[in-house]
Amino acid sequence: LGRMKPVIVVHGGAGRIFKEREEGCRAGTVRAALRGYGVLKAGGSAVDAVEEAVRSMEDDPHFNAGCGSVLNEKGEVEMDAIIMDGKNLDSGAVSAVKCIENPIKLARLVMEKTKHMLLTDQGAHMFAQAMGIPEVPGEKLITERSRERWKKNLEPDSNPGEFQKDLGTVGAVAIDSEGNVACATSTGGLSNKLIGRVGDTACIGSGGYADNHSGATSTTGHGESIMKVVLARLILYHMEQGMSPEVAADTALDYMKTRVGGLGGVIVVNKAGEWAARFSTKQMSWATVKDDELHYGIYAGEEHVKSLGDALASEGL
């Protein structure tokens, strides 16, 4: 065993990243990629690595997931998350969960401790209690920025659509040294969404998909559009037809744009360990580590490269 070189790719959400948040988003995605890669280098599985990378971004208030999630119409945080194991197509997801710090951890427990794939709202809450996941006060997940934006969107002449462009769903895909792939995605959803709204993130094939036979992908962008074209599965379908990760991602994003007018972004790794980070929005923060080299960017065509050693040193990891 140990034939495959491990690879991790992460995204911190597609959309418009405001100038003053750029540094924080970039740093947060880089940190998540380094953490996930650390898990892979230590012999951890792809599932462990994507969970760790996403957990790192849920804990970072720069992203619309976990702490820092946007608020629904009632001013509450409701979060969705999914994780999937490409080895046997096992998946776990939660939707509309409140008062827990790491929905991705709960999604993994759904995958491993139940016969089900998706638990929602009250049921997810009861399951979290049964699993001993500590409850946190809802306020603890709410940042000043989320509350400000929620208030702005409540104003009669506001256009919440304008703000949706700054989305910030987070995700990760990985392949481990045994050639197993996995994906994980987590989000607070749309700002000022209806209570109980669930987007693409918790839906298998839309918010993410992983299959050792082809690869893994995690998506971000306008959830309803992503669901209409089942974006994650569509990308893997294109790879099964022989497309490279980059061409498959661009083809699927292009279809989503022309067919339903939706914008988004995706990260992909195929079973050979080739990766891509592509988006049709203005920006998407992303980072990847492969062959002990870190690559990251936010703007189209932007790609910085650092050696793993330098990257870890500057992170203090």
Short mmCIF file of C-alpha atoms in Angstrom, two decimals:
data_model
loop_
_atom_site.label_atom_id
_atom_site.label_comp_id
_atom_site.label_asym_id
_atom_site.label_seq_id
_atom_site.Cartn_x
_atom_site.Cartn_y
_atom_site.Cartn_z
CA LEU A 1 0.00 0.00 0.00
CA GLY A 2 0.98 3.65 0.17
CA ARG A 3 1.03 3.91 -3.63
CA MET A 4 -0.85 7.17 -3.92
CA LYS A 5 0.54 10.61 -3.16
CA PRO A 6 -2.01 12.28 -0.89
CA VAL A 7 -3.70 15.47 -2.11
CA ILE A 8 -6.08 17.88 -0.39
CA VAL A 9 -8.01 20.76 -1.96
CA VAL A 10 -10.19 23.19 0.02
CA HIS A 11 -12.48 26.12 -0.80
CA GLY A 12 -13.80 28.91 1.40
CA GLY A 13 -16.74 29.79 -0.81
CA ALA A 14 -17.39 31.31 -4.21
CA GLY A 15 -18.82 34.77 -4.69
CA ARG A 16 -17.54 38.24 -4.03
CA ILE A 17 -14.94 38.54 -1.31
CA PHE A 18 -14.77 42.05 0.06
CA LYS A 19 -11.30 43.60 0.06
CA GLU A 20 -11.07 43.89 3.84
CA ARG A 21 -11.85 40.18 4.22
CA GLU A 22 -9.49 38.89 1.57
CA GLU A 23 -6.50 38.29 3.83
CA GLY A 24 -8.57 36.46 6.41
CA CYS A 25 -10.20 34.24 3.78
CA ARG A 26 -6.89 33.45 2.16
CA ALA A 27 -5.24 32.64 5.49
CA GLY A 28 -8.20 30.52 6.59
CA THR A 29 -8.26 28.37 3.45
CA VAL A 30 -4.47 27.91 3.55
CA ARG A 31 -4.62 26.89 7.22
CA ALA A 32 -7.39 24.38 6.47
CA ALA A 33 -5.43 22.84 3.58
CA LEU A 34 -2.29 22.52 5.72
CA ARG A 35 -4.26 20.89 8.54
CA GLY A 36 -5.96 18.43 6.21
CA TYR A 37 -2.64 17.59 4.56
CA GLY A 38 -1.09 17.02 8.00
CA VAL A 39 -3.75 14.37 8.64
CA LEU A 40 -2.96 12.66 5.30
CA LYS A 41 0.82 12.77 5.88
CA ALA A 42 0.35 11.15 9.28
CA GLY A 43 -1.43 8.24 7.55
CA GLY A 44 -4.97 9.48 8.19
CA SER A 45 -7.80 8.69 5.80
CA ALA A 46 -9.27 11.05 3.20
CA VAL A 47 -12.44 11.22 5.35
CA ASP A 48 -10.39 12.30 8.40
CA ALA A 49 -8.58 14.91 6.31
CA VAL A 50 -11.66 16.57 4.81
CA GLU A 51 -13.42 16.60 8.18
CA GLU A 52 -10.40 18.28 9.80
CA ALA A 53 -10.05 20.87 7.00
CA VAL A 54 -13.74 21.79 7.12
CA ARG A 55 -13.78 21.90 10.94
CA SER A 56 -10.91 24.38 10.78
CA MET A 57 -12.99 26.68 8.53
CA GLU A 58 -16.19 26.23 10.58
CA ASP A 59 -14.25 27.59 13.57
CA ASP A 60 -13.05 30.59 11.54
CA PRO A 61 -15.53 33.50 11.61
CA HIS A 62 -14.42 34.62 8.13
CA PHE A 63 -16.53 31.88 6.57
CA ASN A 64 -20.26 31.29 6.28
CA ALA A 65 -20.15 27.96 8.16
CA GLY A 66 -20.14 27.15 11.87
CA CYS A 67 -19.14 30.33 13.72
CA GLY A 68 -19.75 33.24 11.32
CA SER A 69 -22.76 31.67 9.59
CA VAL A 70 -25.31 34.06 8.09
CA LEU A 71 -28.72 34.49 9.75
CA ASN A 72 -32.13 33.37 8.55
CA GLU A 73 -35.18 35.68 8.37
CA LYS A 74 -35.72 35.27 12.12
CA GLY A 75 -32.12 36.20 12.95
CA GLU A 76 -30.99 32.66 13.78
CA VAL A 77 -28.19 30.47 12.49
CA GLU A 78 -29.31 27.27 10.70
CA MET A 79 -26.50 25.18 9.24
CA ASP A 80 -26.12 22.35 6.71
CA ALA A 81 -23.21 19.94 6.22
CA ILE A 82 -22.31 16.75 4.35
CA ILE A 83 -19.42 14.28 4.30
CA MET A 84 -18.93 11.34 1.91
CA ASP A 85 -16.55 8.41 1.71
CA GLY A 86 -15.63 7.38 -1.85
CA LYS A 87 -14.68 3.86 -0.81
CA ASN A 88 -18.21 2.57 -0.24
CA LEU A 89 -20.33 5.65 -1.08
CA ASP A 90 -21.30 6.08 2.59
CA SER A 91 -22.45 9.58 3.38
CA GLY A 92 -23.76 11.54 6.34
CA ALA A 93 -25.47 14.93 6.34
CA VAL A 94 -27.32 17.31 8.63
CA SER A 95 -29.60 20.20 7.73
CA ALA A 96 -31.06 23.18 9.58
CA VAL A 97 -29.02 22.46 12.71
CA LYS A 98 -28.62 25.09 15.42
CA CYS A 99 -26.43 25.60 18.47
CA ILE A 100 -23.52 23.32 17.63
CA GLU A 101 -20.06 24.51 16.64
CA ASN A 102 -19.13 21.85 14.09
CA PRO A 103 -21.96 20.52 11.90
CA ILE A 104 -19.36 18.52 9.92
CA LYS A 105 -18.60 16.43 13.02
CA LEU A 106 -22.30 15.69 13.39
CA ALA A 107 -22.57 14.74 9.70
CA ARG A 108 -19.74 12.26 10.17
CA LEU A 109 -21.50 10.72 13.17
CA VAL A 110 -24.68 10.37 11.09
CA MET A 111 -22.59 8.48 8.52
CA GLU A 112 -20.89 6.22 11.05
CA LYS A 113 -23.42 5.73 13.84
CA THR A 114 -26.78 5.51 12.06
CA LYS A 115 -28.30 3.62 9.15
CA HIS A 116 -29.40 6.94 7.69
CA MET A 117 -27.75 9.59 5.54
CA LEU A 118 -29.51 12.82 6.47
CA LEU A 119 -30.91 14.08 9.76
CA THR A 120 -32.65 17.43 10.03
CA ASP A 121 -33.50 20.10 12.59
CA GLN A 122 -35.04 18.58 15.77
CA GLY A 123 -33.96 15.04 14.96
CA ALA A 124 -30.41 16.14 14.28
CA HIS A 125 -30.51 18.05 17.57
CA MET A 126 -31.63 14.98 19.53
CA PHE A 127 -29.00 12.85 17.81
CA ALA A 128 -26.29 15.40 18.69
CA GLN A 129 -27.37 15.23 22.35
CA ALA A 130 -27.32 11.43 22.27
CA MET A 131 -23.78 11.55 20.85
CA GLY A 132 -22.65 13.92 23.59
CA ILE A 133 -21.99 16.86 21.29
CA PRO A 134 -21.94 19.98 23.47
CA GLU A 135 -24.62 22.55 22.78
CA VAL A 136 -23.49 26.16 22.48
CA PRO A 137 -25.75 29.20 22.81
CA GLY A 138 -26.88 30.35 19.36
CA GLU A 139 -25.32 33.76 20.05
CA LYS A 140 -21.89 32.20 20.19
CA LEU A 141 -22.04 31.43 16.45
CA ILE A 142 -23.24 34.91 15.49
CA THR A 143 -20.68 37.51 14.48
CA GLU A 144 -21.21 41.27 14.48
CA ARG A 145 -20.95 41.18 10.70
CA SER A 146 -23.69 38.57 10.24
CA ARG A 147 -26.03 40.53 12.49
CA GLU A 148 -25.31 43.81 10.68
CA ARG A 149 -25.96 42.22 7.34
CA TRP A 150 -29.19 40.59 8.56
CA LYS A 151 -30.45 44.01 9.73
CA LYS A 152 -29.52 45.60 6.40
CA ASN A 153 -31.40 42.92 4.53
CA LEU A 154 -34.52 43.55 6.64
CA GLU A 155 -34.77 47.15 5.42
CA PRO A 156 -37.71 47.55 3.02
CA ASP A 157 -35.58 48.75 0.09
CA SER A 158 -32.83 46.17 0.59
CA ASN A 159 -31.93 43.54 -1.97
CA PRO A 160 -30.67 40.45 -0.13
CA GLY A 161 -29.63 39.09 -3.54
CA GLU A 162 -26.89 41.70 -3.62
CA PHE A 163 -25.40 40.25 -0.46
CA GLN A 164 -25.76 36.63 -1.52
CA LYS A 165 -22.76 37.14 -3.74
CA ASP A 166 -20.53 36.96 -0.69
CA LEU A 167 -21.41 33.40 0.18
CA GLY A 168 -18.58 31.54 1.84
CA THR A 169 -19.73 27.91 2.00
CA VAL A 170 -16.65 25.84 2.88
CA GLY A 171 -15.52 22.49 1.54
CA ALA A 172 -12.69 20.02 1.08
CA VAL A 173 -11.82 17.04 -1.12
CA ALA A 174 -8.93 14.64 -0.64
CA ILE A 175 -7.28 11.46 -1.82
CA ASP A 176 -5.24 9.48 0.69
CA SER A 177 -2.22 7.22 0.26
CA GLU A 178 -4.49 4.21 -0.27
CA GLY A 179 -6.31 5.91 -3.13
CA ASN A 180 -9.54 6.54 -1.23
CA VAL A 181 -11.29 9.85 -1.94
CA ALA A 182 -13.68 11.87 0.23
CA CYS A 183 -15.50 15.19 0.25
CA ALA A 184 -16.97 17.45 2.93
CA THR A 185 -19.02 20.66 2.64
CA SER A 186 -20.51 22.93 5.32
CA THR A 187 -22.53 26.18 5.22
CA GLY A 188 -24.79 28.64 7.02
CA GLY A 189 -26.79 28.98 3.81
CA LEU A 190 -28.32 32.16 2.37
CA SER A 191 -28.64 35.36 4.36
CA ASN A 192 -32.24 36.08 5.44
CA LYS A 193 -33.41 32.72 4.07
CA LEU A 194 -36.82 31.34 5.06
CA ILE A 195 -36.82 29.27 8.25
CA GLY A 196 -36.20 25.63 7.33
CA ARG A 197 -34.61 26.40 3.95
CA VAL A 198 -32.09 23.73 2.99
CA GLY A 199 -29.82 24.35 0.03
CA ASP A 200 -27.48 22.14 -1.96
CA THR A 201 -24.91 21.52 0.77
CA ALA A 202 -26.73 18.73 2.61
CA CYS A 203 -27.86 17.06 -0.62
CA ILE A 204 -25.71 14.20 -1.89
CA GLY A 205 -24.66 14.81 -5.50
CA SER A 206 -25.27 18.55 -5.25
CA GLY A 207 -23.18 19.89 -2.36
CA GLY A 208 -20.61 17.13 -2.78
CA TYR A 209 -19.94 13.64 -4.07
CA ALA A 210 -17.10 11.16 -3.70
CA ASP A 211 -16.53 7.88 -5.53
CA ASN A 212 -13.19 6.05 -5.71
CA HIS A 213 -14.05 5.04 -9.28
CA SER A 214 -13.84 8.65 -10.46
CA GLY A 215 -12.97 11.21 -7.79
CA ALA A 216 -14.46 13.72 -5.36
CA THR A 217 -15.88 17.23 -5.56
CA SER A 218 -17.28 19.89 -3.21
CA THR A 219 -19.37 22.80 -4.49
CA THR A 220 -20.22 26.36 -3.49
CA GLY A 221 -22.45 29.05 -4.96
CA HIS A 222 -26.16 29.54 -5.51
CA GLY A 223 -27.64 26.47 -3.81
CA GLU A 224 -30.91 26.29 -5.72
CA SER A 225 -29.04 26.41 -9.07
CA ILE A 226 -26.56 23.76 -7.89
CA MET A 227 -29.47 21.48 -6.93
CA LYS A 228 -31.17 21.90 -10.29
CA VAL A 229 -28.15 20.50 -12.17
CA VAL A 230 -26.90 18.17 -9.38
CA LEU A 231 -23.54 19.86 -9.87
CA ALA A 232 -21.16 17.62 -7.91
CA ARG A 233 -22.38 14.43 -9.58
CA LEU A 234 -22.41 16.14 -12.98
CA ILE A 235 -18.69 16.91 -12.67
CA LEU A 236 -17.86 13.30 -11.80
CA TYR A 237 -19.99 12.14 -14.73
CA HIS A 238 -17.88 14.30 -17.05
CA MET A 239 -14.70 12.80 -15.56
CA GLU A 240 -16.11 9.32 -16.11
CA GLN A 241 -16.45 10.32 -19.77
CA GLY A 242 -12.71 11.03 -19.81
CA MET A 243 -12.50 14.76 -19.05
CA SER A 244 -9.75 16.17 -16.83
CA PRO A 245 -10.85 17.66 -13.49
CA GLU A 246 -10.44 21.19 -14.87
CA VAL A 247 -12.41 20.61 -18.09
CA ALA A 248 -15.12 18.65 -16.22
CA ALA A 249 -15.50 21.48 -13.69
CA ASP A 250 -15.63 24.20 -16.35
CA THR A 251 -18.09 22.22 -18.48
CA ALA A 252 -20.47 21.67 -15.55
CA LEU A 253 -20.22 25.28 -14.29
CA ASP A 254 -20.84 26.53 -17.82
CA TYR A 255 -23.93 24.31 -18.12
CA MET A 256 -25.27 25.62 -14.81
CA LYS A 257 -24.77 29.20 -15.98
CA THR A 258 -26.37 28.79 -19.41
CA ARG A 259 -29.19 26.46 -18.31
CA VAL A 260 -30.36 28.10 -15.08
CA GLY A 261 -28.30 31.31 -14.79
CA GLY A 262 -26.51 30.09 -11.67
CA LEU A 263 -22.97 30.93 -10.59
CA GLY A 264 -20.72 28.89 -8.35
CA GLY A 265 -17.39 27.25 -7.75
CA VAL A 266 -16.01 23.75 -7.28
CA ILE A 267 -12.96 21.87 -6.11
CA VAL A 268 -12.17 18.49 -7.62
CA VAL A 269 -9.68 15.67 -7.23
CA ASN A 270 -9.75 12.63 -9.52
CA LYS A 271 -8.71 9.07 -8.72
CA ALA A 272 -5.24 9.76 -10.18
CA GLY A 273 -4.70 12.63 -7.76
CA GLU A 274 -5.11 15.42 -10.33
CA TRP A 275 -6.96 18.43 -8.90
CA ALA A 276 -8.80 21.58 -9.96
CA ALA A 277 -10.33 24.66 -8.32
CA ARG A 278 -12.68 26.46 -10.76
CA PHE A 279 -15.39 29.11 -10.41
CA SER A 280 -17.80 31.20 -12.49
CA THR A 281 -18.22 33.84 -9.77
CA LYS A 282 -15.90 36.81 -9.35
CA GLN A 283 -13.84 35.04 -6.72
CA MET A 284 -13.38 31.85 -4.72
CA SER A 285 -10.79 31.33 -2.01
CA TRP A 286 -9.09 27.96 -2.48
CA ALA A 287 -5.91 26.14 -1.48
CA THR A 288 -4.36 22.78 -2.22
CA VAL A 289 -1.38 20.76 -1.06
CA LYS A 290 0.18 18.09 -3.27
CA ASP A 291 3.76 16.79 -3.43
CA ASP A 292 4.61 18.90 -0.36
CA GLU A 293 3.73 22.07 -2.25
CA LEU A 294 1.01 24.56 -1.34
CA HIS A 295 -0.96 26.36 -4.08
CA TYR A 296 -3.62 28.97 -3.30
CA GLY A 297 -5.60 31.86 -4.79
CA ILE A 298 -8.77 33.93 -4.76
CA TYR A 299 -9.04 35.63 -8.17
CA ALA A 300 -9.40 33.93 -11.56
CA GLY A 301 -5.94 33.04 -12.87
CA GLU A 302 -4.27 33.79 -9.53
CA GLU A 303 -2.07 31.01 -8.16
CA HIS A 304 0.60 31.38 -5.49
CA VAL A 305 2.98 28.52 -4.78
CA LYS A 306 4.93 27.87 -1.58
CA SER A 307 6.94 24.93 -0.33
CA LEU A 308 5.20 23.06 2.48
CA GLY A 309 8.05 23.89 4.86
CA ASP A 310 7.74 27.65 4.26
CA ALA A 311 3.97 27.51 4.51
CA LEU A 312 4.03 25.63 7.83
CA ALA A 313 6.67 27.97 9.23
CA SER A 314 4.65 31.08 8.39
CA GLU A 315 1.56 29.44 9.95
CA GLY A 316 3.51 28.60 13.08
CA LEU A 317 2.33 25.01 12.65
#
